[in-house]
Amino acid sequence: MSRSLFSLAFGVGTQNRQENWLEVFYAQPMLAPSAELLDAIAPILGYQGGNQAIGFNKNQATELAHALKAVAPAQASLLVRLAESQNPLVATLLAEDSAPSSTPEAYLKLHLLSHRLVKPHGLNLTGIFALLPNVAWTSQGAVDLAELPERQLEARLKGELLEVFAVDKFPKMTDYVVPSGVRIADSARVRLGAYVGEGTTVMHEGFINFNAGTAGPGMIEGRVSAGVFVGKGSDLGGGCSTMGTLSGGGNIVISVGEGCLIGANAGIGIPLGDRCTVESGLYITAGTKVALLDEGNALVKVVKARELAGQADLLFRRNSQTGAVECKTNKSAVELNEALHAHN
């Protein structure tokens, strides 16, 4: 057995009546835990290697806490608390970053993202949708959809209301982790698995999907889709403000550089470099034909937007008379950048 792990976490979760996992909460997930830690817990859990989710009981939690007291005090303290749990416990050990094969593994990878231990597209999430059960997220936690009617009746008979907030595969991030230094106006619009950087503000209509996020600081007023990672704002208090849609997904990574502005109802399907602006209402896909203009607004040539991917100091706009998508050097951004370099 290898003495190294990619990730490890001790969790408490919810199972349905068939003892299938619905969700798992990991308070302190670890990336690359020490070999000494693994040596201490492997005999107690019966771990023989590979990627495994191993259920354990209260007595084992106490044993694990004792074994880790000198090796990993923070994890030992957590296990002391887990030994008090009335819900099922699980230790998820990932020897390598391969495609998840169980619900606890899938939840661990979502936690690694939201705990800012790994950035978007830094994990193998192949097949994750099939491993996340579609459940009712209620005022009493996750409920299996087949068990929901009976649970609702039970609540009513007690004079209570079982409120259903959502029916989805993904829970909201803030029920599992609230990263430091963020503002989120509507927590239901940020999924577990989002990476929300320090200094990020997500406004009421903002949305961040799993495997997407922001380096921070910045303001999100639109949709950040899976695969999109938004860069930090400038040191002068600017910020990457997104009011439109940033679309990624699959194996595509749509990065947005520092100090960018994506206008209201705008969207991009290509990466942007630093200090780029996309005017309100303009959606740019990789195949969008873009007219490159010189400083005098004369046409230089027409290219596909993908040829401009990742370039800095660009201003994308739509010609109000012809409807053509145009691109100019963002002169104000260039002048600001030059001034910053001169100051430094």
Coordinates of C-alpha atoms in Angstrom, one line a residue:
M1 CA 0.0 0.0 0.0
S2 CA 1.3 3.5 -0.9
R3 CA 1.9 5.7 2.1
S4 CA 0.7 8.8 0.2
L5 CA -2.8 10.1 -0.4
F6 CA -4.2 12.7 -2.8
S7 CA -6.9 13.7 -0.3
L8 CA -8.6 12.5 2.9
A9 CA -11.6 13.6 4.9
F10 CA -13.8 12.4 7.8
G11 CA -17.4 13.2 7.2
V12 CA -20.9 12.9 8.6
G13 CA -23.8 12.6 6.2
T14 CA -27.3 11.4 5.3
Q15 CA -28.5 8.1 4.0
N16 CA -31.9 6.9 2.8
R17 CA -33.6 3.9 4.2
Q18 CA -31.7 1.6 1.9
E19 CA -28.5 3.1 3.4
N20 CA -27.6 4.8 0.1
W21 CA -25.7 8.1 0.6
L22 CA -27.6 11.3 -0.2
E23 CA -25.0 13.8 0.9
V24 CA -21.8 14.1 3.1
F25 CA -20.5 17.0 5.1
Y26 CA -16.7 17.3 5.5
A27 CA -15.7 19.9 8.0
Q28 CA -12.0 19.7 7.4
P29 CA -11.0 18.0 4.1
M30 CA -7.3 17.5 3.6
L31 CA -5.1 17.7 0.5
A32 CA -2.0 15.5 0.5
P33 CA -2.2 14.4 4.1
S34 CA 1.0 13.1 5.7
A35 CA 2.2 9.5 5.5
E36 CA 2.2 9.4 9.4
L37 CA -1.5 10.3 9.4
L38 CA -2.3 7.5 7.0
D39 CA -0.2 5.0 8.9
A40 CA -2.2 5.9 12.1
I41 CA -5.7 5.5 10.7
A42 CA -5.3 2.6 8.1
P43 CA -5.4 -0.2 10.7
I44 CA -8.4 1.2 12.4
L45 CA -10.4 1.6 9.2
G46 CA -9.0 -1.5 7.5
Y47 CA -7.8 0.6 4.6
Q48 CA -5.8 -1.4 2.1
G49 CA -5.2 1.3 -0.6
G50 CA -6.9 2.9 -3.5
N51 CA -9.9 5.2 -3.5
Q52 CA -12.4 4.2 -0.8
A53 CA -15.3 5.5 1.2
I54 CA -15.2 3.6 4.5
G55 CA -18.0 3.8 7.0
F56 CA -17.1 3.9 10.6
N57 CA -18.9 3.9 14.0
K58 CA -18.6 6.0 17.1
N59 CA -16.1 3.7 18.8
Q60 CA -13.9 3.8 15.8
A61 CA -14.2 7.6 15.8
T62 CA -12.8 7.6 19.3
E63 CA -10.0 5.3 18.3
L64 CA -9.1 7.5 15.4
A65 CA -9.1 10.6 17.5
H66 CA -6.7 9.0 20.0
A67 CA -4.5 7.8 17.1
L68 CA -4.3 11.3 15.6
K69 CA -3.9 13.2 18.8
A70 CA -0.1 13.8 18.3
V71 CA -0.1 13.5 14.5
A72 CA -3.0 15.8 13.5
P73 CA -4.5 17.6 16.5
A74 CA -7.2 19.4 14.4
Q75 CA -8.4 16.2 12.9
A76 CA -8.3 14.5 16.3
S77 CA -10.6 17.2 17.7
L78 CA -13.0 16.8 14.8
L79 CA -13.2 13.1 15.4
V80 CA -14.0 13.6 19.0
R81 CA -17.0 15.6 17.8
L82 CA -17.9 13.0 15.2
A83 CA -18.0 10.4 17.9
E84 CA -21.1 12.2 19.2
S85 CA -23.0 11.9 15.9
Q86 CA -26.4 10.4 15.5
N87 CA -25.9 10.3 11.7
P88 CA -23.7 7.9 9.7
L89 CA -20.0 8.6 9.5
V90 CA -17.6 8.0 6.6
A91 CA -13.9 8.3 6.0
T92 CA -13.1 9.0 2.3
L93 CA -9.6 8.3 1.2
L94 CA -8.4 9.2 -2.3
A95 CA -5.1 7.6 -3.3
E96 CA -5.2 9.5 -6.6
D97 CA -7.3 12.0 -8.4
S98 CA -9.2 9.6 -10.6
A99 CA -12.9 9.7 -11.6
P100 CA -15.1 9.5 -8.4
S101 CA -16.8 6.1 -8.0
S102 CA -19.1 6.9 -5.0
T103 CA -21.3 9.7 -3.6
P104 CA -18.9 10.3 -0.7
E105 CA -16.0 10.7 -3.2
A106 CA -18.0 13.1 -5.3
Y107 CA -18.9 15.2 -2.3
L108 CA -15.3 15.3 -1.1
K109 CA -14.2 16.7 -4.5
L110 CA -16.9 19.4 -4.3
H111 CA -15.7 20.3 -0.8
L112 CA -12.1 20.5 -2.0
L113 CA -13.2 23.2 -4.5
S114 CA -15.3 25.2 -2.1
H115 CA -12.7 25.0 0.7
R116 CA -10.3 26.6 -1.9
L117 CA -7.9 23.7 -1.7
V118 CA -8.1 23.1 -5.5
K119 CA -9.1 25.6 -8.2
P120 CA -11.7 24.9 -10.9
H121 CA -10.7 22.3 -13.5
G122 CA -8.0 21.1 -11.1
L123 CA -9.9 17.8 -10.3
N124 CA -11.1 14.8 -12.2
L125 CA -14.9 15.1 -12.0
T126 CA -15.7 12.6 -14.7
G127 CA -19.1 11.0 -14.1
I128 CA -20.0 13.1 -11.1
F129 CA -23.6 13.7 -12.1
A130 CA -24.5 10.0 -12.0
L131 CA -23.0 9.8 -8.4
L132 CA -25.0 12.7 -7.0
P133 CA -28.6 11.6 -6.2
N134 CA -31.4 14.1 -7.0
V135 CA -32.8 14.8 -3.5
A136 CA -35.2 17.2 -1.8
W137 CA -33.2 19.9 0.1
T138 CA -35.5 20.7 3.0
S139 CA -35.7 22.4 6.4
Q140 CA -34.7 19.0 7.9
G141 CA -31.8 18.4 5.5
A142 CA -31.6 16.1 2.5
V143 CA -34.5 13.8 1.9
D144 CA -34.8 10.9 -0.6
L145 CA -37.5 11.9 -3.1
A146 CA -39.2 8.5 -2.6
E147 CA -39.5 9.1 1.1
L148 CA -40.5 12.8 0.9
P149 CA -44.3 12.3 0.9
E150 CA -44.2 10.3 4.1
R151 CA -41.8 12.7 5.7
Q152 CA -44.1 15.6 4.8
L153 CA -47.1 13.8 6.3
E154 CA -45.2 13.0 9.5
A155 CA -44.2 16.7 9.9
R156 CA -47.9 17.8 9.4
L157 CA -49.1 15.3 12.0
K158 CA -46.7 16.9 14.5
G159 CA -48.0 20.3 13.6
E160 CA -44.8 21.1 11.7
L161 CA -44.0 22.1 8.2
L162 CA -41.3 20.3 6.2
E163 CA -40.2 23.1 3.8
V164 CA -38.7 22.0 0.5
F165 CA -36.2 24.6 -0.7
A166 CA -35.0 22.8 -3.8
V167 CA -35.0 19.5 -5.7
D168 CA -31.6 19.1 -7.2
K169 CA -28.4 17.1 -7.3
F170 CA -26.3 20.0 -5.9
P171 CA -26.8 21.7 -2.5
K172 CA -26.0 25.3 -1.8
M173 CA -22.4 25.9 -0.9
T174 CA -23.2 27.8 2.3
D175 CA -24.8 24.8 4.0
Y176 CA -21.4 23.2 3.9
V177 CA -18.8 25.9 3.9
V178 CA -18.7 29.7 4.0
P179 CA -15.3 30.9 2.7
S180 CA -13.6 33.8 4.4
G181 CA -14.0 37.3 3.1
V182 CA -17.0 36.9 0.8
R183 CA -20.5 38.4 0.4
I184 CA -23.3 36.3 -1.0
A185 CA -26.7 38.1 -1.3
D186 CA -28.7 34.9 -2.2
S187 CA -26.9 31.8 -1.0
A188 CA -29.2 29.5 -3.1
R189 CA -27.4 30.8 -6.2
V190 CA -24.0 29.4 -5.3
R191 CA -23.6 25.6 -5.5
L192 CA -21.4 23.4 -3.5
G193 CA -18.3 23.0 -5.6
A194 CA -18.0 26.7 -6.4
Y195 CA -14.6 28.3 -5.7
V196 CA -15.4 31.8 -4.3
G197 CA -12.2 33.8 -3.8
E198 CA -11.4 36.2 -1.0
G199 CA -13.1 39.6 -1.6
T200 CA -15.8 38.3 -3.9
T201 CA -19.3 39.8 -3.8
V202 CA -22.1 37.7 -5.4
M203 CA -25.1 40.0 -5.9
H204 CA -28.8 38.8 -5.8
E205 CA -28.9 37.8 -9.5
G206 CA -25.4 36.4 -9.5
F207 CA -24.9 32.6 -9.9
I208 CA -21.7 30.4 -9.5
N209 CA -21.9 26.8 -10.6
F210 CA -19.8 24.0 -9.3
N211 CA -16.2 23.7 -10.8
A212 CA -16.3 27.4 -11.5
G213 CA -15.6 30.6 -9.5
T214 CA -13.5 33.6 -8.8
A215 CA -10.0 34.4 -7.7
G216 CA -11.3 37.5 -6.0
P217 CA -11.7 40.3 -5.3
G218 CA -14.6 41.1 -7.7
M219 CA -18.3 41.4 -8.1
I220 CA -20.5 38.8 -9.7
E221 CA -23.9 40.0 -11.0
G222 CA -24.5 37.4 -13.7
R223 CA -24.0 33.7 -14.3
V224 CA -20.6 32.0 -14.0
S225 CA -21.0 28.6 -15.6
A226 CA -19.0 25.4 -14.9
G227 CA -15.4 25.7 -16.2
V228 CA -15.2 29.4 -15.8
F229 CA -12.6 31.0 -13.5
V230 CA -12.7 34.8 -13.0
G231 CA -9.5 36.7 -12.2
K232 CA -8.8 39.2 -9.5
G233 CA -9.5 42.9 -9.8
S234 CA -6.8 45.6 -9.9
D235 CA -4.9 46.7 -6.9
L236 CA -6.4 50.2 -7.3
G237 CA -9.8 48.9 -6.2
G238 CA -11.1 48.0 -9.6
G239 CA -12.4 44.5 -10.0
C240 CA -13.7 42.0 -12.4
S241 CA -17.4 42.8 -12.6
T242 CA -19.5 40.3 -14.3
M243 CA -23.1 41.1 -15.1
G244 CA -23.6 38.8 -18.0
T245 CA -22.9 35.1 -18.7
L246 CA -19.6 33.3 -18.6
S247 CA -20.0 29.9 -20.2
G248 CA -17.6 27.0 -19.9
G249 CA -18.3 23.3 -19.4
G250 CA -16.9 20.0 -20.6
N251 CA -13.1 20.2 -21.0
I252 CA -13.3 24.0 -21.9
V253 CA -11.9 26.4 -19.4
I254 CA -13.0 30.0 -19.8
S255 CA -10.7 32.2 -17.8
V256 CA -11.3 35.8 -17.2
G257 CA -8.3 38.0 -16.5
E258 CA -7.9 40.7 -13.9
G259 CA -9.8 44.0 -14.1
C260 CA -12.3 42.9 -16.7
L261 CA -15.9 44.1 -17.2
I262 CA -18.6 41.9 -18.7
G263 CA -21.6 44.1 -19.2
A264 CA -25.2 43.5 -18.3
N265 CA -26.8 40.7 -20.4
A266 CA -23.5 40.1 -22.1
G267 CA -21.6 36.8 -22.3
I268 CA -18.4 35.2 -23.4
G269 CA -17.4 31.8 -24.8
I270 CA -13.7 32.6 -25.1
P271 CA -11.1 33.3 -22.4
L272 CA -10.3 37.0 -21.8
G273 CA -7.0 38.5 -20.9
D274 CA -6.5 41.3 -18.3
R275 CA -8.5 44.6 -18.5
C276 CA -10.9 43.6 -21.2
T277 CA -14.4 45.0 -21.6
V278 CA -17.5 43.4 -23.3
E279 CA -20.3 45.9 -23.7
S280 CA -23.8 45.2 -22.4
G281 CA -25.9 42.9 -24.4
L282 CA -23.1 41.4 -26.5
Y283 CA -22.5 37.7 -26.5
I284 CA -19.2 36.5 -28.0
T285 CA -18.8 32.8 -28.9
A286 CA -15.6 31.3 -30.3
G287 CA -16.9 31.4 -33.8
T288 CA -18.2 35.0 -33.7
K289 CA -16.8 37.1 -36.5
V290 CA -15.1 40.2 -35.1
A291 CA -14.0 43.3 -37.0
L292 CA -10.7 44.5 -35.8
L293 CA -10.4 48.3 -35.9
D294 CA -7.4 50.6 -35.6
E295 CA -7.3 53.8 -33.6
G296 CA -9.1 55.7 -36.3
N297 CA -11.9 53.1 -36.4
A298 CA -10.8 51.8 -39.8
L299 CA -11.2 48.1 -40.5
V300 CA -8.0 46.2 -40.3
K301 CA -9.4 42.7 -40.8
V302 CA -12.1 40.3 -39.8
V303 CA -11.2 37.3 -37.5
K304 CA -13.1 34.7 -35.5
A305 CA -13.2 35.5 -31.8
R306 CA -11.2 32.5 -30.8
E307 CA -8.2 34.2 -32.5
L308 CA -8.4 36.9 -29.8
A309 CA -8.7 34.5 -26.9
G310 CA -6.7 35.4 -23.9
Q311 CA -5.5 38.8 -25.2
A312 CA -5.4 41.8 -22.9
D313 CA -6.8 45.3 -23.2
L314 CA -9.5 44.6 -25.7
L315 CA -12.9 46.4 -26.0
F316 CA -15.7 44.4 -27.6
R317 CA -18.7 46.3 -28.9
R318 CA -21.5 46.0 -31.4
N319 CA -21.8 48.6 -34.2
S320 CA -25.2 50.2 -33.6
Q321 CA -25.7 50.8 -37.4
T322 CA -24.4 47.7 -39.0
G323 CA -24.7 45.2 -36.1
A324 CA -21.2 44.0 -36.7
V325 CA -19.2 42.9 -33.7
E326 CA -16.1 45.1 -33.4
C327 CA -12.9 45.0 -31.3
K328 CA -10.6 47.8 -30.4
T329 CA -7.7 48.2 -28.1
N330 CA -9.1 49.3 -24.8
K331 CA -7.1 52.5 -24.7
S332 CA -8.1 53.6 -21.2
A333 CA -7.0 50.2 -19.8
V334 CA -3.7 50.3 -21.6
E335 CA -3.0 53.8 -20.3
L336 CA -3.8 52.7 -16.7
N337 CA -1.6 49.6 -17.1
E338 CA 1.3 51.7 -18.3
A339 CA 0.8 54.1 -15.5
L340 CA 0.9 51.3 -12.9
H341 CA 4.1 49.9 -14.4
A342 CA 5.7 53.3 -14.4
H343 CA 4.7 53.8 -10.8
N344 CA 6.2 50.4 -9.8

